[in-house]
Coordinates of C-alpha atoms in Angstrom, one line a residue:
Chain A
X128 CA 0.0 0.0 0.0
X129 CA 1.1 3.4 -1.2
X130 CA 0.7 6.2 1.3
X131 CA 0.3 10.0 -0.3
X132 CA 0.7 11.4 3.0
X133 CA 3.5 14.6 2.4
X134 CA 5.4 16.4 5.0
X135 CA 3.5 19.8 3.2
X136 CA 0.0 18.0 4.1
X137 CA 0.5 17.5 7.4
X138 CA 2.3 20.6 8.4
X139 CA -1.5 22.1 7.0
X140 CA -3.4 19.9 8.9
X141 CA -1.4 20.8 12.0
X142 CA -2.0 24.0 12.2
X143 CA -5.9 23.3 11.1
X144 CA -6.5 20.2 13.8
X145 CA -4.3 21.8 16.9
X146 CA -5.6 19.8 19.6
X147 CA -8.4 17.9 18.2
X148 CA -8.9 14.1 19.1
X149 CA -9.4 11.7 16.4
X150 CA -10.6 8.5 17.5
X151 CA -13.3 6.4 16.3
X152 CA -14.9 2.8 16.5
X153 CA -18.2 1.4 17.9
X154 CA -15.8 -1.2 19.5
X155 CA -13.2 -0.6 21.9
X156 CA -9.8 -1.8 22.2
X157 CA -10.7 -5.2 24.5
X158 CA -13.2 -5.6 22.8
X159 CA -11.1 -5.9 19.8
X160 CA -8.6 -8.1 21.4
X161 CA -11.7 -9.8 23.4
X162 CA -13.1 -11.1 19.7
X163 CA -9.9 -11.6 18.2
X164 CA -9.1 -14.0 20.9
X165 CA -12.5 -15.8 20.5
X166 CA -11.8 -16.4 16.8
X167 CA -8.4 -18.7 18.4
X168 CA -10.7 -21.3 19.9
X169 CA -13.4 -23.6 19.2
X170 CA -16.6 -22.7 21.2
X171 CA -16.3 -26.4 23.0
X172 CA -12.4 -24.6 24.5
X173 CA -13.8 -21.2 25.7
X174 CA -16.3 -22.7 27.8
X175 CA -13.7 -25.1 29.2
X176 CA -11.4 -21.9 29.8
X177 CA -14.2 -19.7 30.8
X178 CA -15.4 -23.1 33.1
X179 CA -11.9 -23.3 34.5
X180 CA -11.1 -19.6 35.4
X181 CA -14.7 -19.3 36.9
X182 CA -13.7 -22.4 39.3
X183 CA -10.0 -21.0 39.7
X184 CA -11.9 -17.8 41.4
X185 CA -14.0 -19.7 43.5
X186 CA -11.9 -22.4 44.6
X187 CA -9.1 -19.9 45.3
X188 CA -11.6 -18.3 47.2
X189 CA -12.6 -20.6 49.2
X190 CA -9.2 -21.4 50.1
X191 CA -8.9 -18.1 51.3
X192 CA -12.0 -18.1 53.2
X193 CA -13.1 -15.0 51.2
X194 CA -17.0 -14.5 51.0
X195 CA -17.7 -13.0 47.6
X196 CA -19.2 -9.5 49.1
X197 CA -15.7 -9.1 51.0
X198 CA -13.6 -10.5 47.8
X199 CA -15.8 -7.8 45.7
X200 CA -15.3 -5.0 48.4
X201 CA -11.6 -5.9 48.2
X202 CA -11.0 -6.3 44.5
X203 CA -13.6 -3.2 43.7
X204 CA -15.9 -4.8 41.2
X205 CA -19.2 -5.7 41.8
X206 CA -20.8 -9.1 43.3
X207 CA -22.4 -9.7 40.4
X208 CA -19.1 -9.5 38.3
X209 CA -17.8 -12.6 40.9
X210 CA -20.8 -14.1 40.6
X211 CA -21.1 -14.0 36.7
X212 CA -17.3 -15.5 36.8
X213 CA -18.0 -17.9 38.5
X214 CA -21.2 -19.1 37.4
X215 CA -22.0 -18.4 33.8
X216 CA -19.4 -19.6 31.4
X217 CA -20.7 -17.4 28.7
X218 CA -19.9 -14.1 30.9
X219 CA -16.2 -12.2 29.6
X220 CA -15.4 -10.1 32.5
X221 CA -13.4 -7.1 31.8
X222 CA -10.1 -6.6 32.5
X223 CA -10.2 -4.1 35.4
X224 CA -12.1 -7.0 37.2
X225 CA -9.7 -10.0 36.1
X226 CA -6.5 -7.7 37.6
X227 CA -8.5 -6.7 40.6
X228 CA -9.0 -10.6 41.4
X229 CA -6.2 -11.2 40.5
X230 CA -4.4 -9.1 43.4
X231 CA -7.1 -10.1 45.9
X232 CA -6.4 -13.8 45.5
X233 CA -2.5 -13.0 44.7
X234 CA -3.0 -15.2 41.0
X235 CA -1.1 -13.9 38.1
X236 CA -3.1 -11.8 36.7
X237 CA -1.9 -11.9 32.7
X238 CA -2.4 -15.5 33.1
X239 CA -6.2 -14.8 34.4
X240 CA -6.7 -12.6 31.6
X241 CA -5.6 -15.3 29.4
X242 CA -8.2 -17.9 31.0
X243 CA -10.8 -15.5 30.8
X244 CA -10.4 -15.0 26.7
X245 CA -9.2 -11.7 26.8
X246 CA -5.7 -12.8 26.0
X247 CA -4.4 -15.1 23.9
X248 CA -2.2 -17.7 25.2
X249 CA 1.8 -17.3 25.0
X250 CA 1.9 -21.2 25.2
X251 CA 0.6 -23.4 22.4
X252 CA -0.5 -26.3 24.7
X253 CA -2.3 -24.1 27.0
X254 CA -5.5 -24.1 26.1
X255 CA -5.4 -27.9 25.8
X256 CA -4.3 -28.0 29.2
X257 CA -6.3 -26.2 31.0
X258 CA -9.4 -28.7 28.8
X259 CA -7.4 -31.4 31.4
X260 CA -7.4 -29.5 34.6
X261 CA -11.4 -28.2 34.2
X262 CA -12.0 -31.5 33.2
X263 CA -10.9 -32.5 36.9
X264 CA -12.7 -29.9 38.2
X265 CA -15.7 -29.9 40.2
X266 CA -17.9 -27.2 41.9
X267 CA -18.2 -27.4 45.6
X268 CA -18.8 -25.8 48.8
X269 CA -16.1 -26.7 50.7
X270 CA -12.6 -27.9 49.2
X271 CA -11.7 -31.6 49.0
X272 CA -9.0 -33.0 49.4
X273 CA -9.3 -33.8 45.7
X274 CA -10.2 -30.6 44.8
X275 CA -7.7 -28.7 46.6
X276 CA -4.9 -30.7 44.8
X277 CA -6.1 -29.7 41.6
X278 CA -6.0 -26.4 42.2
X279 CA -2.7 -26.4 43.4
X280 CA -1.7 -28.3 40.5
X281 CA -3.2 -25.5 38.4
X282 CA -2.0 -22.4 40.4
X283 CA 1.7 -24.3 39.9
X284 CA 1.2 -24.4 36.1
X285 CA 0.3 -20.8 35.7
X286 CA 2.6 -19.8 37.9
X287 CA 5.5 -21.7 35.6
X288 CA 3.8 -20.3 32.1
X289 CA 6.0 -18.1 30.5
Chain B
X52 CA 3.4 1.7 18.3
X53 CA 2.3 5.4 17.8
X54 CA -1.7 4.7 17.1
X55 CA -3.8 1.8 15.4
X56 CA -6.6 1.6 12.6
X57 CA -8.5 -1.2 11.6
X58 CA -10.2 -0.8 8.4
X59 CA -13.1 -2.8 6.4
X60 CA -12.8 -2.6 2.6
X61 CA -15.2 -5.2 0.9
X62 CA -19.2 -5.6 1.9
X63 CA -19.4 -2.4 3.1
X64 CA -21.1 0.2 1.3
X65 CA -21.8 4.0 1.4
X66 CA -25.3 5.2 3.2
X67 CA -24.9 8.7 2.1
X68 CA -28.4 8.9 -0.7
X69 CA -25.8 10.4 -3.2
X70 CA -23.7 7.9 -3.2
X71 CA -25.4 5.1 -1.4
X72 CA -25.1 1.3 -2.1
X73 CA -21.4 2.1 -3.5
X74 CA -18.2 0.3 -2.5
X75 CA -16.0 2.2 0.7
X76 CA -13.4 1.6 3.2
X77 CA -15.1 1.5 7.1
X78 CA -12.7 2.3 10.0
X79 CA -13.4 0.1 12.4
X80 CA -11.2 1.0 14.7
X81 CA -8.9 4.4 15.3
X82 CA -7.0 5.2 18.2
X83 CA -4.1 6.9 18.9
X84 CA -1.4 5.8 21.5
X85 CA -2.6 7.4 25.0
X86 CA 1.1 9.3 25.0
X87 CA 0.2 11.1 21.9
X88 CA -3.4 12.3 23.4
X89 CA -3.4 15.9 24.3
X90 CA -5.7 15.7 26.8
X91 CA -4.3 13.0 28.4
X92 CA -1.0 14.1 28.5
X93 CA 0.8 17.7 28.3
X94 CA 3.4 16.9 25.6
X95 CA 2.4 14.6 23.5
X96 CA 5.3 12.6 21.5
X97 CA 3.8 12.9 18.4
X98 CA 0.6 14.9 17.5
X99 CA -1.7 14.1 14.8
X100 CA -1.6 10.6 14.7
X101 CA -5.1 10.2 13.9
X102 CA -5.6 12.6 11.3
X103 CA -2.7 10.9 9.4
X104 CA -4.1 7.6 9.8
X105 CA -7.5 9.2 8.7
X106 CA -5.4 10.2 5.7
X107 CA -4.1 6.5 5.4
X108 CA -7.5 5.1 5.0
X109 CA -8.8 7.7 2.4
X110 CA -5.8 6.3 0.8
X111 CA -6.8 3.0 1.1
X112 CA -9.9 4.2 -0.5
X113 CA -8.4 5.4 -3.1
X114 CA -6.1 2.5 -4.0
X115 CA -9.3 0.2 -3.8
X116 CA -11.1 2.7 -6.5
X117 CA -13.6 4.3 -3.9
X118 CA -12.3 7.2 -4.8
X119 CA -11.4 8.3 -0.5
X120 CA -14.9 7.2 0.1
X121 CA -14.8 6.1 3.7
X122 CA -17.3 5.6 7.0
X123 CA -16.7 5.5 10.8
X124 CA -18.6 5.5 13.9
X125 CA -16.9 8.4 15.9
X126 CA -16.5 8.3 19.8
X127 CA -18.2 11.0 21.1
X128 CA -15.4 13.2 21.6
X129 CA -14.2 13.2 17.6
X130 CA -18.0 14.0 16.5
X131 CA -16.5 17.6 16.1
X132 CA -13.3 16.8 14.4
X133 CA -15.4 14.5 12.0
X134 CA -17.8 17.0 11.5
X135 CA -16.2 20.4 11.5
X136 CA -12.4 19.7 10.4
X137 CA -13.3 17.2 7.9
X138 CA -16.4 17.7 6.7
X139 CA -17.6 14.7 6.9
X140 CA -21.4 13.9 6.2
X141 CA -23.2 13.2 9.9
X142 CA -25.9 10.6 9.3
X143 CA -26.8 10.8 13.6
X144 CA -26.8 8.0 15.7
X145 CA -26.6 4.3 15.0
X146 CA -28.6 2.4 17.7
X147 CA -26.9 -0.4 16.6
X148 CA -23.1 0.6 17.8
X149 CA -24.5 2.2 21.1
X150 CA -25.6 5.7 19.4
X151 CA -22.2 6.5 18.3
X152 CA -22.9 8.9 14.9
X153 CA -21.8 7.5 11.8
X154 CA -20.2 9.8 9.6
X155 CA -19.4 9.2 6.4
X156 CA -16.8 11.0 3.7
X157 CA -17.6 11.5 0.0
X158 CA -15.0 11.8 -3.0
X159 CA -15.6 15.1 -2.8
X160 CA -15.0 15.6 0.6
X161 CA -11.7 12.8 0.8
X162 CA -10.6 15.2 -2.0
X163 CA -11.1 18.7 0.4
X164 CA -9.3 16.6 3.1
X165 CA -6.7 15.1 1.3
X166 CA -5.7 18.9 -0.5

């Protein structure tokens, strides 16, 4: 692609645009990077990331004896937004939210953003991976045994992606 | 990175009655880096990211025999720029991209803009 853009031009658009802001889109930026991500996986593998990450939360949670109304006060996003994560495989949380939980339950958070689909993975093998841990997973009150060592297998494995 | 477009530039077509139903380039996406925003910092590194990359896609136009016909759905702040500096055509609000006004830029106007 050719550009025609001179040095003359834009020294006469300077002086005509001084401080205007040019910005435009009925889409912004995460979103972007939100649907750009969605088009990397089948719809089968962001519901088992989306499954997983919602479980991550709560299961972290629980092993930090948070209640959600303290974790929300904590991480400043709303109950619903926890609840949503937790529950609803279809939610996308936004990114404000993801790095707020992510300091609240001390996770790292680009590897949160990544689980919640508004990344895309650094590893190849990641998203297949984490099909294997939610496939262990299982929703529950209280922590098992079983349940905690899956999560501590899975906070290890973020914790070692690059 | 000093600022990023994303353009559309087939099945997308003008609205404008004069020229509607014909082939143009839709911005999809225009931004420019936060350190080059005057009002979000005092000195920014470079100035006038966007209207160059404004400049770009009319280019684009061009190249794909639209003739600088182009489209966009500003953010409210731009509606101004669009509308004032450019003299771009405001069709109002689309409902359909959370009210943001679609403007749109004839020939005639890509060639004002581009002069």
């Amino acid at each position: 692609m050719k550009l025609k853009i001179t040095k003359e031009w834009l020294e006469k658009r300077a002086a005509q645009d001084d401080k205007a802001e040019v910005t435009a889109g009925g889409t912004t930026l995460y979103e972007l990077a939100r649907d750009a991500n969605t088009l990397r996986h089948t719809p089968f593998e962001q519901e088992q990331l989306a499954s997983a990450f919602g479980w991550l939360i709560r299961s972290r949670r629980l092993e930090m004896r948070v209640a959600i109304d303290s974790l929300a006060r904590r991480a400043r996003v709303d109950v619903f937004e926890i609840e949503e994560i937790e529950n609803n495989v279809h939610f996308v949380p936004e990114p404000r939210v993801v790095q707020g939980l992510a300091n609240v339950l001390k996770l790292p958070a680009q590897k949160l953003m990544q689980l919640a689909g508004l990344m895309s993975p650094t590893n190849s093998s990641f998203t297949d991976d984490v099909v294997l841990f939610a496939a262990r997973a299982k929703r529950v009150d209280e922590l098992t045994k079983e349940q905690h060592d899956v999560l501590r297998e899975l906070v290890k494995y973020l914790a070692e992606q690059p | 990175m000093q600022g990023l477009m994303l353009i559309k530039n087939a099945g997308v077509y003008c609205q404008i009655p004069s020229q509607k139903g014909l082939g143009m380039v839709y911005i999809i996406f225009l931004e420019s880096a936060p350190w080059n925003v005057p009002s979000i910092v005092k000195e920014p590194i470079y100035r006038h990211v966007g209207s160059t990359l404004l400049a770009a896609a009319i280019d684009v136009s061009e190249q794909c025999e639209f003739k600088g016909r182009i489209g966009l759905h500003a953010l409210p702040q731009a509606d101004s720029y669009y509308s004032n500096r450019c003299n771009m055509t405001d069709l109002g609000p689309d409902a359909k991209k959370s009210n943001l006004r679609y403007f749109e830029m004839t020939a005639q106007q890509a060639k004002q803009f581009r002069s």
